[in-house]
Short mmCIF file of C-alpha atoms in Angstrom, two decimals:
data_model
loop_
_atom_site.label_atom_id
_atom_site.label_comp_id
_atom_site.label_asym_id
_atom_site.label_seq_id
_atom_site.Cartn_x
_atom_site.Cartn_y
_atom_site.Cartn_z
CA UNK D 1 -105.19 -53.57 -65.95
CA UNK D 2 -104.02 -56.91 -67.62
CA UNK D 3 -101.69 -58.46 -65.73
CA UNK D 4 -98.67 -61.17 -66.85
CA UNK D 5 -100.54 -63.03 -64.01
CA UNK D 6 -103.75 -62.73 -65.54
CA UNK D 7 -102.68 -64.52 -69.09
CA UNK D 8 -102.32 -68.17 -69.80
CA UNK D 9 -99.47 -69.19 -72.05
CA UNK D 10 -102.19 -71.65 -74.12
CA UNK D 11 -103.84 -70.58 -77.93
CA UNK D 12 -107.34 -71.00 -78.94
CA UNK D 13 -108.14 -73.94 -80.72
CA UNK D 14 -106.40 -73.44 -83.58
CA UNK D 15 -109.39 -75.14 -86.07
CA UNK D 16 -111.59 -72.90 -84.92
CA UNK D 17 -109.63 -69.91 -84.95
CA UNK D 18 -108.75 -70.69 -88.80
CA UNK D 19 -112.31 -70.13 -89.99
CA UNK D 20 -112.81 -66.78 -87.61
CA UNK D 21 -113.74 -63.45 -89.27
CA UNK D 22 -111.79 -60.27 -88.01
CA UNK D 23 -108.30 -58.49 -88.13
CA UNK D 24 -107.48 -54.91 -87.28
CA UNK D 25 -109.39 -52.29 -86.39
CA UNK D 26 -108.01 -48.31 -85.68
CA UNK D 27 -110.08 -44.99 -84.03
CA UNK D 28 -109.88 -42.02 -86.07
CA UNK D 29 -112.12 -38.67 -85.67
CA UNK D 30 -113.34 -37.38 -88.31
CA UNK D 31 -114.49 -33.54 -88.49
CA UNK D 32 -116.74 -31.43 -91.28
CA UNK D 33 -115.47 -28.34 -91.63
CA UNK D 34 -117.12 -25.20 -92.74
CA UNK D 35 -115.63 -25.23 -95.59
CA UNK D 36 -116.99 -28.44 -96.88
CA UNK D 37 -113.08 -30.18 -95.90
CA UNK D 38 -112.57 -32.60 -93.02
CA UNK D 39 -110.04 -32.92 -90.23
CA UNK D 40 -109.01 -36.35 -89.17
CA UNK D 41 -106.82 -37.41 -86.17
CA UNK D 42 -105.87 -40.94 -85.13
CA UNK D 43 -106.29 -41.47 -81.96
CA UNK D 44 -104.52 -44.86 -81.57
CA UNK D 45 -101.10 -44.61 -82.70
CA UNK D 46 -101.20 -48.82 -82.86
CA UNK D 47 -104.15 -50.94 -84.21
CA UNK D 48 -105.63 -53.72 -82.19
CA UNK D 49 -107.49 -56.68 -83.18
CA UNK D 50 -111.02 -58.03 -83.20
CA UNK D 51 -112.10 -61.54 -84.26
CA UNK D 52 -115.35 -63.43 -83.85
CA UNK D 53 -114.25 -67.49 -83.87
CA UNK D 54 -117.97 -68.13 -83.61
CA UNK D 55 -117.63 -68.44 -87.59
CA UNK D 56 -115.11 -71.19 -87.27
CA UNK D 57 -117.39 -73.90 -84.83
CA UNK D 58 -118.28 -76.54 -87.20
CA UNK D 59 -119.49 -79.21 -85.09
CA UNK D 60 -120.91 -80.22 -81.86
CA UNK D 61 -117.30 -80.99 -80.75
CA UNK D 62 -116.11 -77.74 -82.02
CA UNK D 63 -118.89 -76.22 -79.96
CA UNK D 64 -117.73 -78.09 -76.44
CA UNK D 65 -114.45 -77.62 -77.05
CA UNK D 66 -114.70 -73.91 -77.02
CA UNK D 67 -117.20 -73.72 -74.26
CA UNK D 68 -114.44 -75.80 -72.10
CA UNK D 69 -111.64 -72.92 -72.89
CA UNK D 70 -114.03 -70.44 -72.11
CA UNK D 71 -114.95 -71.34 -69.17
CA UNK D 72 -110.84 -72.24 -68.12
CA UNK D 73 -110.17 -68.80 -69.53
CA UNK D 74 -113.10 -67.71 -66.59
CA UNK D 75 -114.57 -65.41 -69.24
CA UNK D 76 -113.32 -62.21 -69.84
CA UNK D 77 -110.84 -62.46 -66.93
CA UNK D 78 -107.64 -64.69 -68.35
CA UNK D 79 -105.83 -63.93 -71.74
CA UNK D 80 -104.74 -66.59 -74.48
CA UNK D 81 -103.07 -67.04 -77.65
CA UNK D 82 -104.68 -66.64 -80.69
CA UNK D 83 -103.54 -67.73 -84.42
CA UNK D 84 -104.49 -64.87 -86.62
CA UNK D 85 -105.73 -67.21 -89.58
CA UNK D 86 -104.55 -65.16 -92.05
CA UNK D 87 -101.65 -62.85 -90.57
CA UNK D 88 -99.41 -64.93 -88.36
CA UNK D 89 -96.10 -64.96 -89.78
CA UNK D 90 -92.92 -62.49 -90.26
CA UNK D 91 -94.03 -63.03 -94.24
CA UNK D 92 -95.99 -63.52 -96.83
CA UNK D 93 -98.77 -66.70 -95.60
CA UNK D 94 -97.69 -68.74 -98.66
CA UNK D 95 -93.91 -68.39 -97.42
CA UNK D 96 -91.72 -69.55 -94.52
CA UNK D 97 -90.48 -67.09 -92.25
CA UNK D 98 -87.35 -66.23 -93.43
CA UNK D 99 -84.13 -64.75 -90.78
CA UNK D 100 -84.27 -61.25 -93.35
CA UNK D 101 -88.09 -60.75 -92.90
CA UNK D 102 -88.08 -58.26 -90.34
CA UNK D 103 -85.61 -55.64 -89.24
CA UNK D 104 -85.54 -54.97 -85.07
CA UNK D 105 -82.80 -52.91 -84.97
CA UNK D 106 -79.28 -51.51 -85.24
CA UNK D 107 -76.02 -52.71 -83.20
CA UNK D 108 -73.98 -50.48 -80.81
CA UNK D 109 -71.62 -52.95 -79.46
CA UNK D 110 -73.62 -52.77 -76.09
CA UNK D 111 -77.12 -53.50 -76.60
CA UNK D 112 -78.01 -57.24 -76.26
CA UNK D 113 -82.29 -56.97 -76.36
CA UNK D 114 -84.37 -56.13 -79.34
CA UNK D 115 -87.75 -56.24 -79.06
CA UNK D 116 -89.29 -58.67 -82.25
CA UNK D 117 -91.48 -56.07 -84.59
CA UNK D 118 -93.16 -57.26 -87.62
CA UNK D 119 -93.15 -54.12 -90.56
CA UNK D 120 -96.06 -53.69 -92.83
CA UNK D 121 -95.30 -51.50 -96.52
CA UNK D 122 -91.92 -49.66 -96.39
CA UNK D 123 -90.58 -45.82 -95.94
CA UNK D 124 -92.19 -43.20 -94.09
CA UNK D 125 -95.32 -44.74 -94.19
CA UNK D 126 -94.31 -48.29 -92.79
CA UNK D 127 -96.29 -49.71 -89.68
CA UNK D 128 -94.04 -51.37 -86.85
CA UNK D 129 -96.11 -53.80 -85.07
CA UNK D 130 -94.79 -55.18 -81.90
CA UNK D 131 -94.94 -58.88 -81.28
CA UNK D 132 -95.24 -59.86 -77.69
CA UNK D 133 -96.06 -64.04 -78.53
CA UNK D 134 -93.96 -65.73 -80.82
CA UNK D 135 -94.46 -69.35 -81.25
CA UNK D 136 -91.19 -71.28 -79.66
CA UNK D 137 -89.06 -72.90 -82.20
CA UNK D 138 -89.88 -70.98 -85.16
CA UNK D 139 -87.31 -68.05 -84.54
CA UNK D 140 -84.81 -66.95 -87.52
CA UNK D 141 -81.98 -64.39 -86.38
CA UNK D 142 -79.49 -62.98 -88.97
CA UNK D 143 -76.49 -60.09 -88.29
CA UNK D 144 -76.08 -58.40 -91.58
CA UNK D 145 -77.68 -61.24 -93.63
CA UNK D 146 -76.03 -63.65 -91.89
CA UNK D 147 -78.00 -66.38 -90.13
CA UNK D 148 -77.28 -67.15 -86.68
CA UNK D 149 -77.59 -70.56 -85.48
CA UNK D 150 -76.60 -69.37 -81.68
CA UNK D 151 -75.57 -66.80 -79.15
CA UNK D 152 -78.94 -65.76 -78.62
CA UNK D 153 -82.39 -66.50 -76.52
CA UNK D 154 -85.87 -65.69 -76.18
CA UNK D 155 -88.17 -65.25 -74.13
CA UNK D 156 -91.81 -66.43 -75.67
CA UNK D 157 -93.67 -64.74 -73.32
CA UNK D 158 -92.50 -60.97 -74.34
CA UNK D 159 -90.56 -61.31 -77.80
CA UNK D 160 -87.56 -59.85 -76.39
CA UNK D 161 -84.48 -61.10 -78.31
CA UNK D 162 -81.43 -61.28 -75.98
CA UNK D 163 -78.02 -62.01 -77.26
CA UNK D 164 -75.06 -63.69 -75.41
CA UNK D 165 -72.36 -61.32 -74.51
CA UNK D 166 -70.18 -62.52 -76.68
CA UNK D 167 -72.47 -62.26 -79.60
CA UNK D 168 -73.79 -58.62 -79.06
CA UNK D 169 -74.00 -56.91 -82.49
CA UNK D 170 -71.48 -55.03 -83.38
CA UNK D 171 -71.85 -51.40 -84.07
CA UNK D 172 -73.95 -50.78 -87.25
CA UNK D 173 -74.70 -54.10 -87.74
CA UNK D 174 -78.08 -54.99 -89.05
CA UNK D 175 -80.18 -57.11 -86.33
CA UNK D 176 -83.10 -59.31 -88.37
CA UNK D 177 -85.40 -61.67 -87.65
CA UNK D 178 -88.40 -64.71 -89.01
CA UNK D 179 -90.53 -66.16 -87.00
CA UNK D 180 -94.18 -66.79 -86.12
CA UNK D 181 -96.56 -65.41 -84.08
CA UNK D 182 -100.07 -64.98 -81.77
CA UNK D 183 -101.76 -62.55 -80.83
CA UNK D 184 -102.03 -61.87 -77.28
CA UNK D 185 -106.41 -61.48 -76.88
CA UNK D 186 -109.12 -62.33 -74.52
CA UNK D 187 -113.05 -62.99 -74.68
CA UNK D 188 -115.34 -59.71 -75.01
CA UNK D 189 -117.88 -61.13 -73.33
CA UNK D 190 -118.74 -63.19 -70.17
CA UNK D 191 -121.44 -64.68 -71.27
CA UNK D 192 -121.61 -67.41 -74.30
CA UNK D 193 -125.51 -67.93 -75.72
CA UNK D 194 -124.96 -71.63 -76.88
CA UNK D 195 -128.51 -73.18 -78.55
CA UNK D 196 -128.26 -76.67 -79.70
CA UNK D 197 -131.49 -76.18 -82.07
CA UNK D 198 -130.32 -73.07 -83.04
CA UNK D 199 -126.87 -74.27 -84.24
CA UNK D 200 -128.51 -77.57 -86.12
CA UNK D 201 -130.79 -74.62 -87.67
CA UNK D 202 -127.39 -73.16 -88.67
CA UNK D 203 -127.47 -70.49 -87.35
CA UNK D 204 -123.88 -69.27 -85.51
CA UNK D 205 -122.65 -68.47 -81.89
CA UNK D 206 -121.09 -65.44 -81.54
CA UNK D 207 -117.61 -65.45 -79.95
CA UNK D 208 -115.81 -61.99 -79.45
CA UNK D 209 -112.13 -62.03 -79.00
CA UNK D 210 -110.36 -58.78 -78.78
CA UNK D 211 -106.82 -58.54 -78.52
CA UNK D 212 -105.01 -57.40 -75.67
CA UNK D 213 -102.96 -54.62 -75.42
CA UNK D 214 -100.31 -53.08 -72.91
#
């Protein structure tokens, strides 16, 4: 198992993550019936991603640069940060995270942690994604609509939100949040097959990232 001891708190080069390929993948078995129907069970209740960054080396520099955090990340054995290029915020990419985006929770009057969730589509339907590595200084917190500007804390490493005990929500009162985000990953392979003449020929390095889950 993945241990807190076995991440460091550091993100992929961000350059080169911006031009990876990837994003989430799910499991789901699908069965032919007799009948000419199917059945079809999920059997991951979250989604986890998969990126390849090779996509996003550029240059020679690019191509050192990632060899060097691969080989501080030891391989496969330490976890990183990694900028989702495309989904990396509480909102829209074209917006700034807002302290509405994303609802965590309700107050009681006694609970001071929420756990920071990002919600994709609405209803029944929605999808609550946990977020475990927000980016420090880019958190939003509202009470009913109401921005905060203090009484609370977080902890970057988790995305717990803790409030101060004299600013625990009241009962019924609407706990929201902005911010931004990474995605907890590590390599998928120990190995990295680098060819200068190969990359000049243009052809490009594969680099597996998968994200990490608890």
């Amino acid at each position: 198992m993945t241990s807190i001891e076995a991440f460091h708190e550091v993100r992929f080069p961000v350059a080169v993550g911006f031009g990876s390929t990837g994003g989430p993948e799910r499991r789901t078995d699908i069965v032919a019936l007799g009948s000419g129907g199917e059945s079809r069970n999920a059997r991951w209740a979250r989604s986890r991603r998969r990126y390849d960054a090779g996509y996003g080396i550029r240059s020679f520099d690019d191509l050192a640069a990632v060899v060097a955090f691969f080989e501080e990340r030891r391989g496969r054995l330490y976890g990183f940060r990694f900028r989702d290029p495309l989904d990396w915020k509480s909102c829209l990419p074209s917006r700034q995270p807002a302290p509405t985006d994303c609802t965590l929770g309700t107050g009681d009057g006694e609970t001071a942690a929420f756990a920071l969730v990002k919600t994709y589509g609405s209803g029944e339907t929605a999808y609550r994604r946990a977020i475990s590595k927000p980016v420090a200084g880019t958190l939003r917190v509202s009470l009913d609509g109401e921005e905060q500007a203090s009484g609370f804390s977080l902890d970057e490493t988790t995305g717990l939100l803790t409030f101060e005990a004299g600013a625990i929500p009241a009962p019924g009162a609407v706990v929201t949040a902005g911010f931004s985000f990474d995605v907890p990953v590590r390599f998928d392979t120990d190995r990295l097959d680098v060819s200068l003449s190969h990359f000049e020929a243009g052809e490009i390095p594969q680099v597996p990232i998968v994200e990490i889950r608890p």
